Coordinates of C-alpha atoms in Angstrom, one line a residue:
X704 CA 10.6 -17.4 -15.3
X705 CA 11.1 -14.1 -12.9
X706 CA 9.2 -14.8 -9.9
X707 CA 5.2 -13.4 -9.9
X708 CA 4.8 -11.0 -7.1
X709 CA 1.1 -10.9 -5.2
X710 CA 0.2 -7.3 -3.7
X711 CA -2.6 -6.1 -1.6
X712 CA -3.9 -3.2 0.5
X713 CA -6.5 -4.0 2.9
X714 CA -9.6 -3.2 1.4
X715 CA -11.1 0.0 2.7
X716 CA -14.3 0.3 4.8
X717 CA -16.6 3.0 2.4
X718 CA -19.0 4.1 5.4
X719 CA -17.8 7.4 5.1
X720 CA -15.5 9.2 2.5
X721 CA -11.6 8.3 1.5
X722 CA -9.2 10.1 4.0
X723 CA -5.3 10.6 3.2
X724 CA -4.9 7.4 5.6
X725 CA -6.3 5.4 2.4
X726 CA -4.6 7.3 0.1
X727 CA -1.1 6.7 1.7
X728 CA -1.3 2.7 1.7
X729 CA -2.4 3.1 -1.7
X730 CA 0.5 4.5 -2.9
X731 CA 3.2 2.9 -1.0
X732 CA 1.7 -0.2 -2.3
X733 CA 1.7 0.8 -5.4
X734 CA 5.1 1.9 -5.3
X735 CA 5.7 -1.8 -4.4
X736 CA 3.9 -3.5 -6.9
X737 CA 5.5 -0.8 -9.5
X738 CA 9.2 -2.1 -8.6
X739 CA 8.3 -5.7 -8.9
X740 CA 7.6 -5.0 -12.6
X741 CA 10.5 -2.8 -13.1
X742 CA 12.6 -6.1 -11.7
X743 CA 10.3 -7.7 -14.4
X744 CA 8.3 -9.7 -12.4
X745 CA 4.6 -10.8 -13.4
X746 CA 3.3 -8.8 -10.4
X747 CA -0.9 -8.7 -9.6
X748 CA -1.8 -5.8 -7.7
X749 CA -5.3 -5.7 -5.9
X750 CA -7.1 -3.0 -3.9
X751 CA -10.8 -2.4 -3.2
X752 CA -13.6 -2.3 -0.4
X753 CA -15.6 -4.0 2.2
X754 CA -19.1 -3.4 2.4
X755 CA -20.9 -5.7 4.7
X756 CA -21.3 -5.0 8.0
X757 CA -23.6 -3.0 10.8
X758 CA -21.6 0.4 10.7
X759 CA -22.8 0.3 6.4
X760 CA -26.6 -0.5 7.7
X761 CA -26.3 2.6 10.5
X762 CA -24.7 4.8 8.4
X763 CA -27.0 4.3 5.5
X764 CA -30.0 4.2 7.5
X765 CA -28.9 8.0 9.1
X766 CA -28.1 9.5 5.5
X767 CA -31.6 7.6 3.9
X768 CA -29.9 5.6 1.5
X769 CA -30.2 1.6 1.5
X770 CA -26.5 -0.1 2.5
X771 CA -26.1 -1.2 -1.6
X772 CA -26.5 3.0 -2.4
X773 CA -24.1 4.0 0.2
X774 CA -21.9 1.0 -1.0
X775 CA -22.2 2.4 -4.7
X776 CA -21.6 5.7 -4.1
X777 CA -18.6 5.9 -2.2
X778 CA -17.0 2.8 -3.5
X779 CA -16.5 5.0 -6.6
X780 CA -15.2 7.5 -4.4
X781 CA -12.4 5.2 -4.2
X782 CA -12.0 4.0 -7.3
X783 CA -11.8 7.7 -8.3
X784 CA -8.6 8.5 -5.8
X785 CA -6.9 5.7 -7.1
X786 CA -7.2 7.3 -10.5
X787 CA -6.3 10.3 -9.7
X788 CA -3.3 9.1 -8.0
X789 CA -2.2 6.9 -10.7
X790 CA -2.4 3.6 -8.7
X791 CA -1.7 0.5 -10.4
X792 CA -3.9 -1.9 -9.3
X793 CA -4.5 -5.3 -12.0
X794 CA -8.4 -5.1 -9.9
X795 CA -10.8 -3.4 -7.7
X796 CA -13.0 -6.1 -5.8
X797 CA -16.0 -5.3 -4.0
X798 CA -17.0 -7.9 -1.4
X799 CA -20.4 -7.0 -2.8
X800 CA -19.8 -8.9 -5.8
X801 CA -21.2 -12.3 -6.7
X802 CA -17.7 -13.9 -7.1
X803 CA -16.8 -13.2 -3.6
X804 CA -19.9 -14.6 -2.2
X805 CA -19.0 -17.6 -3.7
X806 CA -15.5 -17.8 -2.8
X807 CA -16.6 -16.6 1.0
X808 CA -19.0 -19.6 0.9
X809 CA -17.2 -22.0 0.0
X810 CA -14.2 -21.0 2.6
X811 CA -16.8 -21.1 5.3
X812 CA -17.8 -24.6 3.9
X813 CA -14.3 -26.3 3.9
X814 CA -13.2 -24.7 7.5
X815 CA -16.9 -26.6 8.4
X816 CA -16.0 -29.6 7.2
X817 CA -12.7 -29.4 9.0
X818 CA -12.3 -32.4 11.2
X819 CA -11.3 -30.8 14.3
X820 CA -14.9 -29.5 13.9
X821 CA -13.6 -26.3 13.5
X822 CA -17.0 -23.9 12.8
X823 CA -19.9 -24.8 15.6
X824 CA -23.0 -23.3 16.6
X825 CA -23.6 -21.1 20.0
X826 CA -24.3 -18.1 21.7
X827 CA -22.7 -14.9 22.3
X828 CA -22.2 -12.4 24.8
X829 CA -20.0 -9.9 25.1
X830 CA -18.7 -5.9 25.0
X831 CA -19.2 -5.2 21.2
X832 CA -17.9 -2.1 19.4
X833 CA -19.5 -1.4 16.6
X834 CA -16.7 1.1 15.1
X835 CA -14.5 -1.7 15.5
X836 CA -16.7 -4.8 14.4
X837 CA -14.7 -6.4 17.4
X838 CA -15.7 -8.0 20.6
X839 CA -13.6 -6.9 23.8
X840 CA -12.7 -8.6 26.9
X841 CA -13.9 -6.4 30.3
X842 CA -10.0 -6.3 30.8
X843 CA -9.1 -4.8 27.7
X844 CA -12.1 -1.5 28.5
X845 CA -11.9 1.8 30.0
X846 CA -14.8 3.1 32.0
X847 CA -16.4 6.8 31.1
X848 CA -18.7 8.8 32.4
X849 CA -22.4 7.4 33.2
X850 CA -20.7 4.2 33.0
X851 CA -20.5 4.0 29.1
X852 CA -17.5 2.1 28.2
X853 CA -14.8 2.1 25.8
X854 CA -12.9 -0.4 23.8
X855 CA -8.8 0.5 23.0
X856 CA -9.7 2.4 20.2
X857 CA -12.0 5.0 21.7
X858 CA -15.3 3.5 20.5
X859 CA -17.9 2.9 22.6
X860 CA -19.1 -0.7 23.3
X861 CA -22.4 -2.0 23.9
X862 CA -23.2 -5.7 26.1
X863 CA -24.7 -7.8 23.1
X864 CA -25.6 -11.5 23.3
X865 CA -26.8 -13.6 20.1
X866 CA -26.7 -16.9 18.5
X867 CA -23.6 -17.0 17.1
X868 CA -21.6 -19.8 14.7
X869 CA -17.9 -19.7 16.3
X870 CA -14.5 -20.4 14.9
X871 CA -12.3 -22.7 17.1
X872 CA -9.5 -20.4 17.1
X873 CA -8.4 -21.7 20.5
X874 CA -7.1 -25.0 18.6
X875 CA -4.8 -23.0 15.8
X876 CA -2.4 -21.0 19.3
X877 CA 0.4 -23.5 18.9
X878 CA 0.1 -23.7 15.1
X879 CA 0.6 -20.2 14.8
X880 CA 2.9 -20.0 17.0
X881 CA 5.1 -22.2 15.2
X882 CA 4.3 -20.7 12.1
X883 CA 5.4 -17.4 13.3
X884 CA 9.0 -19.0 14.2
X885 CA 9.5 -21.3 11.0
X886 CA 8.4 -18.0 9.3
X887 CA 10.3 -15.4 11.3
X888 CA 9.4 -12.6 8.1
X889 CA 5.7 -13.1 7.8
X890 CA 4.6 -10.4 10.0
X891 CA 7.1 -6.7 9.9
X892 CA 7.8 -4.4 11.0
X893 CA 9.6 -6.4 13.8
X894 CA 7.6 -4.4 17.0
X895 CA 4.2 -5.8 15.0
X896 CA 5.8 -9.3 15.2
X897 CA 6.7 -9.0 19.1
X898 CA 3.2 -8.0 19.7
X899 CA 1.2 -10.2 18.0
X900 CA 3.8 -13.2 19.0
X901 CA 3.0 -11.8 22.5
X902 CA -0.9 -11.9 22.3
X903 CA -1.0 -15.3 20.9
X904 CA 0.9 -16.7 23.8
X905 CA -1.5 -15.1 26.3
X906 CA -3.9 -17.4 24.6
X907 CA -6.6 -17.5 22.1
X908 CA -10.4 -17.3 22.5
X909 CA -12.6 -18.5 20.4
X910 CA -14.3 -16.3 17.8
X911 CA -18.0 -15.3 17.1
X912 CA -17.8 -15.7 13.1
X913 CA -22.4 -14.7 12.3
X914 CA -24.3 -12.0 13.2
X915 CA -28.0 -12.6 13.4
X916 CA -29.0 -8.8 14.4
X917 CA -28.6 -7.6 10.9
X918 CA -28.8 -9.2 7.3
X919 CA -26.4 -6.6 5.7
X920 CA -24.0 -9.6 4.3
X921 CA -23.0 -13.1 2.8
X922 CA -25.4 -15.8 4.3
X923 CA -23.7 -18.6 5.9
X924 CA -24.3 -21.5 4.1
X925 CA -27.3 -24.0 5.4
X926 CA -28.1 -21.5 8.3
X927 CA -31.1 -19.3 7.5
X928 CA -30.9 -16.2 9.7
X929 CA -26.7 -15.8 9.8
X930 CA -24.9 -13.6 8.0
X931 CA -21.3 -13.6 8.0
X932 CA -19.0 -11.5 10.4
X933 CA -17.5 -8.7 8.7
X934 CA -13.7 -10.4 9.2
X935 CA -14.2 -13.9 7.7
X936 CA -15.7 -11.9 4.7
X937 CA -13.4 -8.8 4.0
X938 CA -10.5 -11.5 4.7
X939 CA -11.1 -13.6 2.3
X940 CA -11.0 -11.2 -0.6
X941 CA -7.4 -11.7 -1.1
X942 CA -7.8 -15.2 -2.8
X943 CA -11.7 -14.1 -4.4
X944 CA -9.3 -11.7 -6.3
X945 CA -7.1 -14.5 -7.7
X946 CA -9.9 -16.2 -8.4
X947 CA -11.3 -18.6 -5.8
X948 CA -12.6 -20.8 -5.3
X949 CA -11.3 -22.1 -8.6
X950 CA -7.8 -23.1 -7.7
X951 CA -7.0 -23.9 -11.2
X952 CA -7.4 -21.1 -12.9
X953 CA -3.6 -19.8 -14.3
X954 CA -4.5 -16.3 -11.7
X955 CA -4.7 -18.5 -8.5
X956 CA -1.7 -20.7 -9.7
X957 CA 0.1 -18.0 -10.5
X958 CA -0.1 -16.0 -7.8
X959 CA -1.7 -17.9 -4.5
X960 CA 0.2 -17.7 -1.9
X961 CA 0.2 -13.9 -1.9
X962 CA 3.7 -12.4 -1.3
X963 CA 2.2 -9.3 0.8
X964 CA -0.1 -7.9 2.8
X965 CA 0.4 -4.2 3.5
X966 CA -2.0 -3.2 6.2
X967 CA -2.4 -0.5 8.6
X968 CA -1.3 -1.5 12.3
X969 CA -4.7 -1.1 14.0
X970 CA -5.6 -4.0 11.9
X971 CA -2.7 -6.1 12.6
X972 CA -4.2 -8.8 14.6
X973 CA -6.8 -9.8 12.2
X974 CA -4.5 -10.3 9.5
X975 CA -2.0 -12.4 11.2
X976 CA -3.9 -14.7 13.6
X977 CA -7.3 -14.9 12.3
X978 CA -6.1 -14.9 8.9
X979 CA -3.7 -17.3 8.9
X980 CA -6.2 -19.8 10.9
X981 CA -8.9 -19.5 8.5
X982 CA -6.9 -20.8 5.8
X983 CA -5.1 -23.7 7.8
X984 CA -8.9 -24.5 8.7
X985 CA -9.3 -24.2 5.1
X986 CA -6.4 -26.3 4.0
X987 CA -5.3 -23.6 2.0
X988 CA -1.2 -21.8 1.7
X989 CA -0.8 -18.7 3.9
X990 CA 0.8 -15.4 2.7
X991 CA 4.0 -14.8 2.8
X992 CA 4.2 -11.7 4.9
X993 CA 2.1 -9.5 6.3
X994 CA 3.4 -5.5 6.5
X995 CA 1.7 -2.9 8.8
X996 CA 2.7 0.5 8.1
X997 CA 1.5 3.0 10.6
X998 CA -0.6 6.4 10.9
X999 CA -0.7 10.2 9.6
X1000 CA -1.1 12.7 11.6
X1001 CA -1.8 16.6 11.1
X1002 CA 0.4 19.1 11.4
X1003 CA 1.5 17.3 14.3
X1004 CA -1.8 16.3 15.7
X1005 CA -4.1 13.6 15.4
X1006 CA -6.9 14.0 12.8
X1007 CA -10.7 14.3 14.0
X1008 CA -13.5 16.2 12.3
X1009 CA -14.2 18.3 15.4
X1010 CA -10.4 19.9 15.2
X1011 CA -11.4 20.7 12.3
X1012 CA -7.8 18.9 10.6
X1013 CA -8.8 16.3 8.7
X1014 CA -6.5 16.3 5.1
X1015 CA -8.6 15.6 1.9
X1016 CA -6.6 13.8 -0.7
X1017 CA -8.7 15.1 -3.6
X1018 CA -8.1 18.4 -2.0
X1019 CA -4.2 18.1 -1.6
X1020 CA -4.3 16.3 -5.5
X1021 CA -6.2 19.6 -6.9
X1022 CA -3.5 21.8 -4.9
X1023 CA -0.6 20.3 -5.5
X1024 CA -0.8 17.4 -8.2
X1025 CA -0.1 13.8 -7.7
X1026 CA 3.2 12.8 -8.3
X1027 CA 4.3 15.5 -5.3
X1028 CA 1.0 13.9 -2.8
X1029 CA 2.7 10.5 -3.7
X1030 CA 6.4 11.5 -3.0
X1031 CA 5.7 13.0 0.3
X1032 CA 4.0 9.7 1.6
X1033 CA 7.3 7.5 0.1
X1034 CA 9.7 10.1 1.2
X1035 CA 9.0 11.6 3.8
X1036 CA 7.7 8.9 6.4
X1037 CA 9.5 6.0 7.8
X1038 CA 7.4 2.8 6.3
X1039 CA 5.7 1.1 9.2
X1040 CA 6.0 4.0 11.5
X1041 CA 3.7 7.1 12.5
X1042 CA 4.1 10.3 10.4
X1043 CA 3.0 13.5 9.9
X1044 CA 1.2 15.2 7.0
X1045 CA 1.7 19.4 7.6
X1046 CA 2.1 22.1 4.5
X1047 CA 5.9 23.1 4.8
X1048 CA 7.1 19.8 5.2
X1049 CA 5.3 19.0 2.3
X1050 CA 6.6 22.1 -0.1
X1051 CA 10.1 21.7 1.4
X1052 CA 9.9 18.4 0.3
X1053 CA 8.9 18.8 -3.4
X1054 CA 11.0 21.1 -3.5
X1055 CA 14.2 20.2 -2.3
X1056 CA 14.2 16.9 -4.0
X1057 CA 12.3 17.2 -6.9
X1058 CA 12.0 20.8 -8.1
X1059 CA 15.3 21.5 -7.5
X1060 CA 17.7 18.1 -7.2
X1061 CA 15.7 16.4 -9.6
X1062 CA 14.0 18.8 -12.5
X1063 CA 16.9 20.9 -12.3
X1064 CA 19.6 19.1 -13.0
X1065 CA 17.4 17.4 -16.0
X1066 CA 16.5 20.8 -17.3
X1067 CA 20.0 22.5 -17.2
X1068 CA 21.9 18.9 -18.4
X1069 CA 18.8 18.9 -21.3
X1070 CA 18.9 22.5 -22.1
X1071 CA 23.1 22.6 -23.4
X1072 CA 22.3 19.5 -25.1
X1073 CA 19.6 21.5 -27.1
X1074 CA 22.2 24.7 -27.4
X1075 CA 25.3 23.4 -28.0
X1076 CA 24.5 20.1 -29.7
X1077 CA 21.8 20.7 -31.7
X1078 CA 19.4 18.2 -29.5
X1079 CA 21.5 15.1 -30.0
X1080 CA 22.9 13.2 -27.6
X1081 CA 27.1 13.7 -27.9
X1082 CA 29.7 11.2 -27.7
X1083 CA 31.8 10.6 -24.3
X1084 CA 35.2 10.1 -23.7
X1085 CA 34.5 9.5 -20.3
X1086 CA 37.0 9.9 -17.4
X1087 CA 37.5 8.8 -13.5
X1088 CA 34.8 11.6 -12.5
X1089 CA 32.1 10.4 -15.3
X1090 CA 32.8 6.7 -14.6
X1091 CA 32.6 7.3 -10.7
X1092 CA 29.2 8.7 -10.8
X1093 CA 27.8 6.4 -13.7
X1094 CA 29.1 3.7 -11.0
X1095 CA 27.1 5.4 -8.0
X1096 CA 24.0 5.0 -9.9
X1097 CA 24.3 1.7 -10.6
X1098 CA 25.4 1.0 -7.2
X1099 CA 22.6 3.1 -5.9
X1100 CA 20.0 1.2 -7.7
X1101 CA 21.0 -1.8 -6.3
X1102 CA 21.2 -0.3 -2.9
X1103 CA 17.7 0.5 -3.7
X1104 CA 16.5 -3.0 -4.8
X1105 CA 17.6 -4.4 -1.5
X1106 CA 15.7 -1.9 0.5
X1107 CA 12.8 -2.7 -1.7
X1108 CA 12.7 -6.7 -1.1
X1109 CA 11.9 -5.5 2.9
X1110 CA 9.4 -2.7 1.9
X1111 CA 12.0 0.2 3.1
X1112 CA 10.1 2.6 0.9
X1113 CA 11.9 5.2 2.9
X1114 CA 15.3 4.5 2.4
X1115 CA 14.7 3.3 -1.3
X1116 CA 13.4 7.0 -1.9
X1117 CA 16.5 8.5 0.3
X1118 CA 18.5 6.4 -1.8
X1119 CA 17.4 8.0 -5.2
X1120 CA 17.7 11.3 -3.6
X1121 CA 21.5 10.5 -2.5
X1122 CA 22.0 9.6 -6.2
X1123 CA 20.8 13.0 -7.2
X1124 CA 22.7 15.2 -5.0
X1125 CA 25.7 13.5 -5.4
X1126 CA 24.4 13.8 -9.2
X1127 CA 24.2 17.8 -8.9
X1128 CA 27.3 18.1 -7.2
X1129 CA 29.3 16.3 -10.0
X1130 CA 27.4 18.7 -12.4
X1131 CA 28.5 21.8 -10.5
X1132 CA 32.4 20.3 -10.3
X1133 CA 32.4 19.6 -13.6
X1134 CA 31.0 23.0 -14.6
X1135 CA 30.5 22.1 -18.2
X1136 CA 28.9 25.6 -19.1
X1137 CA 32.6 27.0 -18.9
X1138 CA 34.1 24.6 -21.4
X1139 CA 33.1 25.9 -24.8
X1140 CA 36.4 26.3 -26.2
X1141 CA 36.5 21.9 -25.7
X1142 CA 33.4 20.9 -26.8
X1143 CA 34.1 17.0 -26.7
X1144 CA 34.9 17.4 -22.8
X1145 CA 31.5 19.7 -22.4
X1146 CA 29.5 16.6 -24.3
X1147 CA 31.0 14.3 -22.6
X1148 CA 29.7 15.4 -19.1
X1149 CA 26.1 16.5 -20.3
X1150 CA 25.9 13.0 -22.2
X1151 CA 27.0 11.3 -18.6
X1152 CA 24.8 14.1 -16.6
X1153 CA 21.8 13.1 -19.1
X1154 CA 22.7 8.8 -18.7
X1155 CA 22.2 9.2 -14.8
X1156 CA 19.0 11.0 -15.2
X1157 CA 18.0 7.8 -17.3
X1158 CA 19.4 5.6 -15.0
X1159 CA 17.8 7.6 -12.2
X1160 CA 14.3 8.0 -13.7
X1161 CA 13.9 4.2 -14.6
X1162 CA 14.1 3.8 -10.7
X1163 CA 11.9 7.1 -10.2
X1164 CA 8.8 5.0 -12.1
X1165 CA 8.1 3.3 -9.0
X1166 CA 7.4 6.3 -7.1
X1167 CA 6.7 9.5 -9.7
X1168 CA 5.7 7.4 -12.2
X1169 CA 4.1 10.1 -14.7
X1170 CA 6.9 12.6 -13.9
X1171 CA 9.4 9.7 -14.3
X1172 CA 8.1 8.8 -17.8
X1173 CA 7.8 11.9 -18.7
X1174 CA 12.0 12.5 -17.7
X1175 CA 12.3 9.3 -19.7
X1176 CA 10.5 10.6 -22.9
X1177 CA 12.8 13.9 -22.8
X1178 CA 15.7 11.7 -23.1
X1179 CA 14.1 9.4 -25.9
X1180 CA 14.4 6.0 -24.0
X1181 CA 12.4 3.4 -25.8
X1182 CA 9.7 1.9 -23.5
X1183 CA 11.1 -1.4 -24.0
X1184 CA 14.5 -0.2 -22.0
X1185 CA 12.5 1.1 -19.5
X1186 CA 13.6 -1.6 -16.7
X1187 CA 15.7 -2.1 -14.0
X1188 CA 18.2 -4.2 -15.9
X1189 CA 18.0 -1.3 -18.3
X1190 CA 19.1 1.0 -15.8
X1191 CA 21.9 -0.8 -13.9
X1192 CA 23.4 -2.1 -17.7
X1193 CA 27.2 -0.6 -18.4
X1194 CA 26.0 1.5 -21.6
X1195 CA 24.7 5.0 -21.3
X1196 CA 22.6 6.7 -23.7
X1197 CA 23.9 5.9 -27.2
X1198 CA 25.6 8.8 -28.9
X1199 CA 23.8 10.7 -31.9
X1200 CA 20.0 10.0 -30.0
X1201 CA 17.7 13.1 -31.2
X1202 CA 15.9 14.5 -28.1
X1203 CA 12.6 16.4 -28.2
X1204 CA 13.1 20.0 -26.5
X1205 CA 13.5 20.0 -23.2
X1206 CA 10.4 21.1 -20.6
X1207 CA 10.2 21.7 -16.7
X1208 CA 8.6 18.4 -15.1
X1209 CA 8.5 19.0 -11.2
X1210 CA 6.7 22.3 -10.6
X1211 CA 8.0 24.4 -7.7
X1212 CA 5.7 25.8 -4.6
X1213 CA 5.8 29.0 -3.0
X1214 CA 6.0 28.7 0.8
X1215 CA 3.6 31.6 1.1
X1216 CA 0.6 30.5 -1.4
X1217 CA -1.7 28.0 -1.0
X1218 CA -0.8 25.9 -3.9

């Protein structure tokens, strides 16, 4: 059997509404999870959010809702953008949900019973950011005005000291470190590796896992007053969602150890030391890799409500639609850097690649099928030209699946959009509109023209998917050949196929309208 393929997001923190930050790792992981199936791989692909924690309580408390309301409400929010932008995802788990408690439990219980006495009882001072739901060392804090200070991330932190239960992290330094070398691909891109390799060799603390302030969470087992810290919880939803604690049902077996994490990099650490160390604690596998892709800015500059910049994805969805929104985020930046969300990037984008490369060269192949062969598909005689670009697909495709298998979104997408130009340019060459006194040599480069758009669009389902089926019902391709085999196999299109009338499928955008 094809390998199964395990694919997360981190689960989203609904305190305040979804930004295009969430949207973005929604859709590059979708578009991963989407290529593992077109490589016909049993893939399981879960998103969802975290909604414990003293940021809900505040929040909630300053808008008069109770923290389950607030969870409620924008919770749906979420699930609502993933709709709209035709995610993927097998499930949606809230950590508010009765079957993570239980798997959250009975984690905390076996990392308890560890015999290194892993979880023990103390207190806790420190610098505390809320934003964050992070302690800080005085070292690691910048100093404002009035003395406030200020963790890395800009939030302000607050001197707190409570009982605290406390993970023995300091034990699990060497056993990550080893881990990281016998596993040299867990954590990418290969900066986040370095860094994270670096701070675990500095040494590890030990880490405050209850909260006593606040009762906003799962209560730790046999200790009335404690509520779990917001990591151990939100963590641990990537095994409650293949079913834990029950590691015999066919979901777990199936797909525990997951194959990847994709994360943003400002939660990096958590993922890949505290992580990793729960589930040794635990006695339980560790994922396979961990990916942290990076940020969005605005036109350049960094979003904030008081500039005033902030991009809505509904907002972008209603302008422009989703299979442009997602193309931009797969296309346009590097996956696991920094980049930038700004209007004329965006329309040159959609534009360039799939108004015109892509929709074009579809419709005009599409349309002198309709006109000159009555809608059905001709027969091809095909030379050096039509086998050299039926070849380049293939070979692109494959070019494609490698970059893939390292989550080069980026290249995977410039890939496609090679195929396509050179695609267009072997249209133009062959100029088939000018041969209707030799109609066999005219069909036999729309029939190629039209069998690279297949091959093309089975690729394209990972990252347009509607707009790539859509290409794919045009040129009547059953949706059991609809796979990546299917598009890398020597036959084309059989001869004498009836296609429906062709349609536009990529809409252009003027430069000068707002959508």
């Amino acid at each position: 059997m094809t390998e199964p393929f395990y694919v997360t997001t981190a689960i989203a923190y609904p305190n305040g509404e979804p930004h295009i930050g969430h949207a973005y790792e929604m859709v590059t992981t979708d578009a991963i999870a989407r290529w593992a199936r077109l490589e016909g791989r049993p893939t399981f692909f879960l998103t969802g959010t975290d909604e414990h924690g003293i940021k809900m309580v505040q929040t909630a408390t300053a808008q008069g809702l109770t923290p389950r309301e607030l969870a409620d409400r924008n919770s749906a929010r979420f699930r609502e953008m993933a709709v709209r932008l035709d995610i993927s995802h097998d499930d949606f788990i809230r950590t508010t949900e009765p079957r993570h408690y239980e798997s959250v439990q009975e984690i905390w219980r076996r990392m308890a019973a560890n015999s290194n006495g892993d979880i023990y009882e103390d207190a806790y001072e420190g610098w505390y950011s809320v934003r964050d739901e992070a302690y800080f060392d005085a070292s690691e804090l910048t100093e404002g005005e009035g003395g406030r200070k200020f963790a890395p991330s800009g939030a302000e932190v607050t001197w707190v000291r409570e009982p605290s239960y406390f993970f023995r992290l300091s034990a699990y330094q060497q056993k990550l470190l080893d881990y990281y070398s016998a596993n040299p691909d867990f954590i990418a891109p290969e900066e986040r590796r370095n860094e994270i390799v670096s701070f675990v060799t500095s040494g590890l603390r030990d880490l405050s896992i209850s909260r006593t302030t606040f009762d906003w969470g799962i209560p730790v087992p046999g200790a009335p007053g404690h509520v779990m810290y917001v990591w151990i919880d939100a963590l641990t939803n990537y095994i409650t969602g293949v079913g834990f604690p029950d590691e015999l049902s066919e979901r777990y077996r199936t797909f525990w150890p997951a194959n990847l994490h994709v994360i943003g990099k400002d939660i990096i650490r958590f993922h890949t030391v505290y992580w990793p160390a729960f589930l040794m604690s635990a006695g339980l596998p560790l994922p396979r890799r961990v990916f942290a892709h990076g940020f969005l800015t605005s036109e350049g500059k960094k979003m904030s409500k008081s500039l005033g910049n902030v991009v809505d994805p509904h907002e972008q969805l209603d302008l422009y639609g989703t299979d442009p929104v997602r193309w931009y985020c797969l296309r346009e930046v590097s996956f696991g850097q920094d980049g930038d969300w700004g209007r004329d990037k965006f329309i040159n984008r959609s534009n360039a690649d799939l108004a015109n490369n892509f929709g074009n060269l579809a419709q005009r192949s599409l349309s002198m099928i309709q006109k000159n062969f009555a809608g059905t598909v001709p027969a091809a005689a095909q030379s050096a030209p039509d086998l050299a670009i039926v070849g380049a697909a293939i070979s692109t495709i494959e070019r494609m699946r490698l970059a893939m298998q390292t989550q080069q979104i980026h290249e995977a997408t410039a890939e496609l959009t090679s195929l396509l130009n050179a695609a267009n340019l072997y249209f133009a060459e062959q100029a088939p509109w000018g041969l209707k006194a030799d109609l066999p040599r005219m069909g036999t480069i729309l029939a190629t023209t039209a069998d690279v758009v297949r091959r093309a669009a089975i690729a394209a389902q990972a990252f347009v998917p509607a707009s790539a089926a859509k290409l794919l019902d045009l040129l009547a391709v059953p949706a059991s050949e609809r796979l990546l085999v299917d598009a890398v196999r020597p036959e084309g299109i059989p001869a004498g196929t009836l296609l429906p009338p062709p349609e536009p499928v990529f809409r252009k955008f003027d430069l000068g309208r707002a959508g």
